[in-house]
Tab-separated table of C-alpha atoms in Angstrom:
chain	number	residue	atom	x	y	z
A	1	MET	CA	164.820	115.415	152.431
A	2	GLY	CA	165.240	111.747	153.385
A	3	LEU	CA	165.144	108.732	151.163
A	4	LEU	CA	161.789	107.420	150.133
A	5	LEU	CA	160.379	104.855	152.469
A	6	ASP	CA	159.784	101.320	151.233
A	7	ILE	CA	157.407	99.245	153.369
A	8	THR	CA	156.954	95.581	152.514
A	9	PRO	CA	154.158	93.665	154.273
A	10	ALA	CA	154.366	89.942	154.991
A	11	SER	CA	152.996	87.371	157.423
A	12	ASN	CA	154.456	84.369	159.204
A	13	GLY	CA	151.066	82.838	159.966
A	14	THR	CA	150.863	84.305	163.460
A	15	ASP	CA	152.153	87.839	163.075
A	16	ARG	CA	152.054	90.526	160.456
A	17	ILE	CA	155.504	91.766	159.491
A	18	LEU	CA	156.278	95.188	158.072
A	19	SER	CA	159.800	95.477	156.670
A	20	VAL	CA	160.929	99.086	156.482
A	21	ARG	CA	163.744	100.275	154.206
A	22	GLY	CA	164.928	103.875	154.100
A	23	GLU	CA	164.462	106.712	156.570
A	24	VAL	CA	161.648	107.170	159.069
A	25	ASP	CA	161.382	110.906	159.549
A	26	ILE	CA	158.805	113.672	159.586
A	27	ALA	CA	158.401	113.363	155.806
A	28	THR	CA	157.760	109.589	155.803
A	29	VAL	CA	156.345	108.668	159.218
A	30	GLY	CA	152.749	109.218	158.080
A	31	GLU	CA	153.073	106.460	155.490
A	32	LEU	CA	154.395	104.013	158.092
A	33	GLU	CA	151.745	105.040	160.601
A	34	GLU	CA	149.045	104.358	158.007
A	35	LYS	CA	150.411	100.865	157.280
A	36	ILE	CA	150.594	100.064	161.001
A	37	SER	CA	147.034	101.280	161.580
A	38	GLU	CA	145.785	98.806	158.944
A	39	ILE	CA	147.069	95.894	161.034
A	40	GLY	CA	144.903	94.277	163.688
A	41	ASP	CA	146.041	94.046	167.258
A	42	SER	CA	147.066	90.369	167.432
A	43	GLY	CA	150.721	90.697	166.521
A	44	LEU	CA	153.110	92.911	164.602
A	45	ILE	CA	156.822	92.627	163.966
A	46	LEU	CA	158.302	95.850	162.664
A	47	ASP	CA	161.471	94.962	160.774
A	48	LEU	CA	163.816	97.949	160.997
A	49	THR	CA	166.956	96.013	160.016
A	50	ALA	CA	167.173	97.960	156.720
A	51	THR	CA	166.189	101.321	158.212
A	52	ASP	CA	168.993	103.860	157.944
A	53	PHE	CA	167.660	106.734	160.035
A	54	MET	CA	164.869	107.562	162.465
A	55	ASP	CA	163.989	110.898	164.002
A	56	SER	CA	161.779	111.770	166.967
A	57	SER	CA	158.601	111.343	164.907
A	58	GLY	CA	159.582	107.706	164.305
A	59	LEU	CA	160.309	107.197	168.004
A	60	ARG	CA	156.892	108.659	168.840
A	61	LEU	CA	155.286	106.159	166.448
A	62	LEU	CA	157.134	103.237	168.060
A	63	VAL	CA	155.960	104.270	171.525
A	64	SER	CA	152.345	104.859	170.472
A	65	THR	CA	152.261	101.535	168.585
A	66	HIS	CA	153.682	99.743	171.622
A	67	GLU	CA	151.012	101.343	173.829
A	68	ARG	CA	148.212	100.465	171.397
A	69	PHE	CA	149.184	96.801	171.177
A	70	ALA	CA	149.708	96.549	174.953
A	71	ALA	CA	146.279	98.071	175.631
A	72	GLU	CA	144.584	95.709	173.184
A	73	GLY	CA	146.418	92.569	174.325
A	74	GLY	CA	148.524	92.209	171.194
A	75	ARG	CA	152.248	91.742	170.692
A	76	PHE	CA	154.468	94.386	169.120
A	77	ARG	CA	158.087	93.460	168.494
A	78	LEU	CA	160.956	95.165	166.702
A	79	ALA	CA	163.784	93.674	164.677
A	80	VAL	CA	166.713	96.101	164.856
A	81	ARG	CA	170.277	95.261	163.839
A	82	PRO	CA	173.183	96.775	165.749
A	83	GLY	CA	173.787	100.252	164.378
A	84	PRO	CA	172.206	103.701	164.325
A	85	ILE	CA	168.645	102.656	165.174
A	86	SER	CA	169.671	100.405	168.070
A	87	ARG	CA	171.929	103.196	169.399
A	88	LEU	CA	169.013	105.622	169.176
A	89	LEU	CA	166.807	103.205	171.151
A	90	GLU	CA	169.557	102.783	173.757
A	91	VAL	CA	170.220	106.517	174.154
A	92	THR	CA	166.526	107.318	174.543
A	93	GLY	CA	165.943	104.475	177.021
A	94	LEU	CA	163.503	102.723	174.710
A	95	MET	CA	165.653	99.610	174.284
A	96	GLY	CA	164.505	98.374	177.692
A	97	HIS	CA	160.916	99.536	177.188
A	98	LEU	CA	160.197	97.983	173.783
A	99	ASP	CA	160.455	94.317	172.761
A	100	VAL	CA	163.608	94.500	170.598
A	101	HIS	CA	165.395	91.648	168.786
A	102	GLU	CA	168.248	91.580	166.270
A	103	THR	CA	166.359	89.634	163.575
A	104	VAL	CA	162.806	88.996	162.458
A	105	GLU	CA	163.309	85.299	163.208
A	106	GLU	CA	164.289	86.051	166.819
A	107	ALA	CA	161.315	88.397	167.186
A	108	ALA	CA	158.956	85.777	165.790
A	109	SER	CA	160.157	83.092	168.184
A	110	ALA	CA	160.070	85.358	171.258
């Protein structure tokens, strides 16, 4: 079983920010999905810089969130530091499909 998931909400005035610490897997993805669904469609930055692991259920959530925001005219960006999550996005081809930045600050200014 993975580590518990810690999700910290914040705002920068324009976007909502969800900072995720721990592992996004089949046991925890529902909690993250619920937090994302509570956010309107104007803008979301998902901060995965402290996320240690993500399985296919987490990837599915990233893709569906991207599609939801794109369909509703909102902006969905990811902050992902170099490491396991960025490698996962590269290997699956999602790095070029999603709006990915190395820091929350870069994502906010994009």
